[in-house]
Tab-separated table of C-alpha atoms in Angstrom:
chain	number	residue	atom	x	y	z
A	1	MET	CA	12.147	99.017	78.346
A	2	ASP	CA	13.850	101.496	75.968
A	3	LYS	CA	12.736	102.409	72.109
A	4	ILE	CA	14.710	103.744	69.622
A	5	VAL	CA	12.704	105.912	66.953
A	6	PHE	CA	14.415	106.773	64.101
A	7	ASP	CA	14.151	107.655	60.094
A	8	GLY	CA	13.327	104.514	57.870
A	9	GLU	CA	14.772	105.408	54.582
A	10	TYR	CA	18.092	103.522	54.951
A	11	PHE	CA	17.136	100.772	57.334
A	12	SER	CA	15.375	97.748	56.880
A	13	ALA	CA	14.589	95.404	59.572
A	14	ALA	CA	13.844	92.745	57.231
A	15	ASP	CA	16.579	93.206	54.680
A	16	THR	CA	19.204	93.745	57.467
A	17	LEU	CA	18.565	90.671	59.449
A	18	GLU	CA	17.602	88.032	56.373
A	19	CYS	CA	21.125	88.814	54.152
A	20	GLY	CA	22.720	86.000	55.565
A	21	GLN	CA	25.004	88.129	58.247
A	22	VAL	CA	22.925	86.847	61.071
A	23	PHE	CA	21.316	84.050	62.557
A	24	ARG	CA	19.540	84.340	65.655
A	25	PHE	CA	16.414	86.025	64.793
A	26	TYR	CA	12.280	85.364	64.190
A	27	PRO	CA	9.542	86.981	63.023
A	28	LYS	CA	7.450	88.617	64.964
A	29	ASP	CA	4.083	91.175	64.850
A	30	GLY	CA	4.998	92.591	61.981
A	31	GLY	CA	8.746	92.530	62.783
A	32	TYR	CA	11.467	90.312	64.436
A	33	VAL	CA	12.736	89.270	67.661
A	34	ALA	CA	16.889	89.169	67.758
A	35	PHE	CA	19.108	88.471	69.738
A	36	SER	CA	23.106	88.828	70.291
A	37	ALA	CA	25.058	87.780	72.589
A	38	ASP	CA	22.664	87.893	76.187
A	39	LYS	CA	20.773	90.688	74.821
A	40	ALA	CA	17.359	90.582	72.466
A	41	CYS	CA	15.652	93.164	71.226
A	42	PHE	CA	12.308	93.127	68.779
A	43	LEU	CA	12.716	95.619	65.423
A	44	LYS	CA	10.244	96.649	62.915
A	45	ASN	CA	9.785	99.667	60.266
A	46	GLU	CA	6.596	101.274	61.101
A	47	GLY	CA	5.992	103.750	57.873
A	48	ALA	CA	8.620	105.958	57.125
A	49	ASN	CA	10.513	105.493	60.591
A	50	ALA	CA	11.922	102.536	62.083
A	51	GLU	CA	11.847	100.759	65.345
A	52	ILE	CA	13.538	99.128	67.994
A	53	SER	CA	12.780	98.091	71.450
A	54	CYS	CA	15.247	96.981	74.068
A	55	ASP	CA	16.769	96.999	77.190
A	56	ASP	CA	19.873	98.322	76.297
A	57	LYS	CA	20.101	101.317	74.084
A	58	GLU	CA	23.228	101.541	74.101
A	59	TYR	CA	24.395	97.975	72.919
A	60	PHE	CA	21.445	98.050	69.818
A	61	GLU	CA	22.356	101.401	68.663
A	62	ASN	CA	26.142	100.486	68.372
A	63	TYR	CA	24.853	96.787	67.109
A	64	PHE	CA	23.089	98.250	64.128
A	65	ASP	CA	25.431	101.006	63.928
A	66	LEU	CA	22.906	103.627	63.376
A	67	THR	CA	25.623	106.613	63.326
A	68	ARG	CA	26.424	105.499	60.095
A	69	ASN	CA	25.153	107.576	57.185
A	70	CYS	CA	24.353	104.696	54.586
A	71	ALA	CA	23.254	107.415	52.514
A	72	ASP	CA	26.767	108.322	51.370
A	73	THR	CA	27.133	104.449	51.325
A	74	VAL	CA	24.577	104.052	48.521
A	75	VAL	CA	26.202	107.407	46.580
A	76	ALA	CA	29.735	105.721	46.698
A	77	ALA	CA	27.924	102.450	45.313
A	78	LYS	CA	26.086	103.701	42.246
A	79	ASN	CA	29.489	106.030	41.576
A	80	LEU	CA	31.685	103.006	40.785
A	81	GLY	CA	29.268	102.906	37.246
A	82	ASN	CA	28.477	99.368	37.170
A	83	SER	CA	24.404	98.965	36.184
A	84	PHE	CA	24.011	96.111	38.462
A	85	LEU	CA	25.572	97.528	41.777
A	86	ASN	CA	23.672	100.374	40.685
A	87	ASP	CA	20.308	98.733	41.223
A	88	ALA	CA	21.725	96.172	44.201
A	89	ALA	CA	22.410	99.490	45.905
A	90	GLU	CA	19.281	100.931	45.528
A	91	CYS	CA	17.590	98.160	46.342
A	92	GLY	CA	19.667	97.104	49.672
A	93	LYS	CA	19.972	100.456	51.003
A	94	GLY	CA	18.048	99.475	54.021
A	95	ILE	CA	20.822	97.087	55.158
A	96	ARG	CA	23.243	97.732	58.150
A	97	ILE	CA	25.767	95.523	58.518
A	98	LEU	CA	25.737	94.726	61.899
A	99	ARG	CA	28.448	95.300	64.999
A	100	GLN	CA	28.025	91.774	66.312
A	101	ASP	CA	29.440	89.848	68.888
A	102	LYS	CA	32.666	88.652	68.250
A	103	GLU	CA	32.644	85.164	69.766
A	104	GLU	CA	29.238	84.826	68.530
A	105	VAL	CA	30.351	85.593	65.009
A	106	LEU	CA	33.463	83.121	65.197
A	107	PHE	CA	31.401	80.132	65.997
A	108	SER	CA	28.271	81.285	64.177
A	109	PHE	CA	30.864	80.986	60.610
A	110	ILE	CA	32.287	77.996	61.512
A	111	ILE	CA	29.109	76.218	61.751
A	112	SER	CA	27.861	77.984	58.706
A	113	GLN	CA	30.259	76.641	56.190
A	114	ASN	CA	29.517	74.091	53.445
A	115	ASN	CA	25.821	74.689	55.341
A	116	ASN	CA	22.367	76.224	54.099
A	117	ILE	CA	20.850	79.582	56.393
A	118	PRO	CA	18.197	77.047	57.846
A	119	ARG	CA	20.337	74.264	58.832
A	120	ILE	CA	22.831	77.003	60.500
A	121	LYS	CA	19.976	78.658	62.242
A	122	GLY	CA	18.940	75.175	63.731
A	123	SER	CA	22.196	73.850	64.594
A	124	ILE	CA	22.946	77.237	66.610
A	125	GLU	CA	19.417	76.776	68.558
A	126	ARG	CA	19.791	73.700	69.062
A	127	LEU	CA	23.611	74.875	70.664
A	128	CYS	CA	22.244	78.016	72.637
A	129	SER	CA	19.458	75.333	73.890
A	130	ALA	CA	22.251	73.168	75.307
A	131	LEU	CA	24.909	75.531	76.696
A	132	GLY	CA	22.995	79.258	77.202
A	133	GLU	CA	21.448	80.398	79.919
A	134	VAL	CA	17.870	81.192	80.153
A	135	LYS	CA	16.744	85.111	79.982
A	136	GLU	CA	13.326	86.634	79.659
A	137	PHE	CA	12.371	89.346	76.765
A	138	GLY	CA	9.080	90.475	76.112
A	139	GLY	CA	7.152	87.787	78.372
A	140	GLU	CA	9.269	85.015	76.309
A	141	SER	CA	11.972	83.055	77.291
A	142	TYR	CA	15.641	82.659	75.288
A	143	HIS	CA	18.567	81.374	75.024
A	144	THR	CA	21.842	83.394	75.622
A	145	PHE	CA	24.769	82.231	73.325
A	146	PRO	CA	27.006	80.363	75.347
A	147	LYS	CA	30.968	81.822	75.812
A	148	ALA	CA	33.830	79.942	74.882
A	149	ALA	CA	34.533	78.419	77.905
A	150	ASP	CA	31.189	76.715	77.940
A	151	ILE	CA	32.328	75.220	74.128
A	152	ALA	CA	35.759	74.414	75.151
A	153	GLN	CA	34.594	71.733	78.062
A	154	LYS	CA	32.219	69.956	75.478
A	155	SER	CA	33.438	67.230	72.960
A	156	PRO	CA	32.884	66.778	69.448
A	157	ASP	CA	30.866	64.135	70.143
A	158	PHE	CA	28.338	66.205	72.001
A	159	TYR	CA	28.484	68.940	69.035
A	160	LYS	CA	27.804	65.895	66.516
A	161	SER	CA	25.201	65.032	68.574
A	162	ILE	CA	23.728	68.243	67.520
A	163	GLY	CA	24.011	67.977	64.152
A	164	LEU	CA	27.220	69.940	63.489
A	165	GLY	CA	29.082	66.994	61.260
A	166	TYR	CA	32.095	68.000	60.470
A	167	ARG	CA	32.400	71.073	62.208
A	168	ALA	CA	31.565	69.282	65.282
A	169	ASP	CA	35.532	69.350	65.453
A	170	TYR	CA	36.453	72.588	65.266
A	171	MET	CA	34.274	74.253	68.017
A	172	PRO	CA	35.927	72.699	71.224
A	173	ALA	CA	39.826	73.577	69.209
A	174	VAL	CA	38.609	77.080	68.309
A	175	ALA	CA	36.959	77.049	71.864
A	176	ASP	CA	40.353	76.772	73.151
A	177	ALA	CA	42.242	78.484	71.515
A	178	VAL	CA	39.874	81.773	72.483
A	179	LEU	CA	40.602	80.987	75.925
A	180	ASN	CA	44.425	80.381	75.434
A	181	GLY	CA	46.410	83.110	73.315
A	182	PHE	CA	43.718	84.112	71.152
A	183	ASP	CA	42.547	87.363	72.069
A	184	LEU	CA	39.597	88.671	70.234
A	185	ASN	CA	39.098	92.125	71.540
A	186	ALA	CA	43.212	92.689	71.403
A	187	ALA	CA	43.191	91.009	67.626
A	188	GLU	CA	41.156	94.801	67.135
A	189	LYS	CA	44.627	96.393	66.634
A	190	LEU	CA	45.332	94.656	63.778
A	191	SER	CA	45.284	95.700	60.014
A	192	THR	CA	42.316	93.665	58.515
A	193	ALA	CA	45.337	91.970	56.320
A	194	ASP	CA	46.967	90.935	59.665
A	195	LEU	CA	43.351	90.043	61.337
A	196	LYS	CA	42.815	87.605	58.761
A	197	LYS	CA	45.837	85.676	58.296
A	198	GLU	CA	45.469	85.284	62.084
A	199	LEU	CA	41.879	84.203	62.099
A	200	MET	CA	42.952	81.775	59.651
A	201	LYS	CA	45.512	79.805	61.877
A	202	LEU	CA	42.257	79.135	63.816
A	203	ARG	CA	41.099	75.479	63.058
A	204	GLY	CA	38.384	75.372	60.875
A	205	VAL	CA	38.918	79.321	59.862
A	206	GLY	CA	39.442	79.454	55.959
A	207	PRO	CA	39.522	82.620	53.957
A	208	LYS	CA	35.436	82.995	53.707
A	209	VAL	CA	35.111	82.620	57.361
A	210	ALA	CA	37.922	84.690	58.024
A	211	ASP	CA	36.039	86.901	55.723
A	212	CYS	CA	32.537	87.208	57.402
A	213	VAL	CA	33.872	87.152	60.769
A	214	LEU	CA	36.061	90.497	59.899
A	215	LEU	CA	33.151	91.904	57.932
A	216	PHE	CA	30.043	91.024	60.972
A	217	GLY	CA	32.315	90.749	63.823
A	218	PHE	CA	35.348	93.396	63.602
A	219	ASN	CA	33.189	95.518	61.367
A	220	ARG	CA	36.033	95.919	58.535
A	221	CYS	CA	34.158	96.627	55.834
A	222	ASP	CA	37.228	96.724	53.531
A	223	SER	CA	36.502	92.862	53.381
A	224	PHE	CA	34.549	91.591	50.752
A	225	PRO	CA	33.552	87.352	51.653
A	226	VAL	CA	32.887	85.448	48.018
A	227	ASP	CA	30.847	82.578	48.506
A	228	THR	CA	28.773	80.817	45.212
A	229	TRP	CA	26.390	83.958	44.799
A	230	MET	CA	29.514	86.483	44.753
A	231	GLU	CA	31.124	84.262	42.226
A	232	LYS	CA	27.987	84.040	40.234
A	233	ILE	CA	27.803	87.620	40.202
A	234	TYR	CA	31.361	88.500	39.686
A	235	ARG	CA	30.981	86.196	36.279
A	236	GLU	CA	27.705	87.098	34.900
A	237	ASP	CA	27.277	90.881	36.385
A	238	PHE	CA	30.904	92.085	36.644
A	239	LYS	CA	32.419	89.624	33.225
A	240	GLY	CA	35.276	88.215	35.656
A	241	GLU	CA	37.283	85.250	34.188
A	242	LEU	CA	39.003	84.729	37.510
A	243	THR	CA	38.084	81.491	39.162
A	244	ASP	CA	40.179	81.221	42.251
A	245	ARG	CA	37.282	82.622	45.807
A	246	ASN	CA	40.646	84.340	46.924
A	247	LYS	CA	41.467	86.358	44.058
A	248	ILE	CA	38.315	87.319	43.275
A	249	SER	CA	37.894	88.677	46.643
A	250	GLU	CA	40.953	90.506	46.484
A	251	TYR	CA	39.299	92.103	43.047
A	252	PHE	CA	36.371	93.256	44.985
A	253	ALA	CA	38.199	95.104	48.040
A	254	SER	CA	40.593	96.523	45.548
A	255	VAL	CA	37.725	97.889	43.584
A	256	CYS	CA	35.329	98.527	46.063
A	257	GLY	CA	37.876	99.883	48.857
A	258	GLU	CA	35.791	100.791	52.612
A	259	ASN	CA	32.911	99.825	50.997
A	260	ALA	CA	33.544	96.259	49.898
A	261	GLY	CA	31.405	94.963	52.354
A	262	TYR	CA	28.396	96.557	52.072
A	263	PHE	CA	28.830	96.983	48.428
A	264	GLN	CA	28.782	92.375	48.779
A	265	GLN	CA	25.735	92.348	51.039
A	266	TYR	CA	23.915	94.804	48.923
A	267	MET	CA	25.099	92.681	45.918
A	268	PHE	CA	24.278	88.978	47.371
A	269	HIS	CA	20.908	90.509	48.625
A	270	PHE	CA	19.571	91.659	45.388
A	271	LYS	CA	20.678	88.756	43.324
A	272	ARG	CA	19.849	86.097	45.289
A	273	ASN	CA	15.995	87.680	46.121
A	274	VAL	CA	15.355	89.677	42.435
A	275	GLY	CA	18.149	88.536	40.163
A	276	ALA	CA	17.540	84.805	40.828
A	277	LYS	CA	13.899	85.564	40.001
A	278	LYS	CA	14.244	87.587	36.612
């Protein structure tokens, strides 16, 4: 097993995993076991360092985007001159936007809509248990995230049976689209705006889900997903008056530029975990 050890000032295992961008992980031994597609790793902060133990070093170096200079991102956030964003960036400077498996992100965020995180995690765990392959990591077994080909073979009734509700209809429809025309890897060549339009042609994919897929699956950090928390931040901390979430997303994307997705994660994390307690 490989071990990656690096400076932990701009890497927090807890903040990275607990900020709503990923759903397959659990705490263990002062750190976390995390899963991506058919792979697993163990990560933790230990003193001034961060450590990742895994069987595929190259994959997880990319997955955690370890080459990114997050110090510069934090400085860019503070340079915008908003006191809330300034505090959020300092608090959340250990967040890394993950470079996740595109299929997993797409289906996970279809499941996530109008849902809470515990229920999302439970639904995805049931999906993996039913359709994923069994593998082993650290002496324990786990299920991989199923491929689109496996998801396409099941009917909406199956997805209702594992608790997906109205989202059940979307799963086989989107899987079929991925298998028959919507090439996620080829889509990398599209601009962020064009890729968002293409994603929204998929059944069950609206603007917010599309922005999440762009940010967490395609690493388009100029994307800015807007949910209830971000609406609250827009009104309370940016004194905005827009009411349409698409317009709010466009506003933040234009103000924040190429780092919009990182700033969104800083603010979401801060408002939910710190600001809400004040």
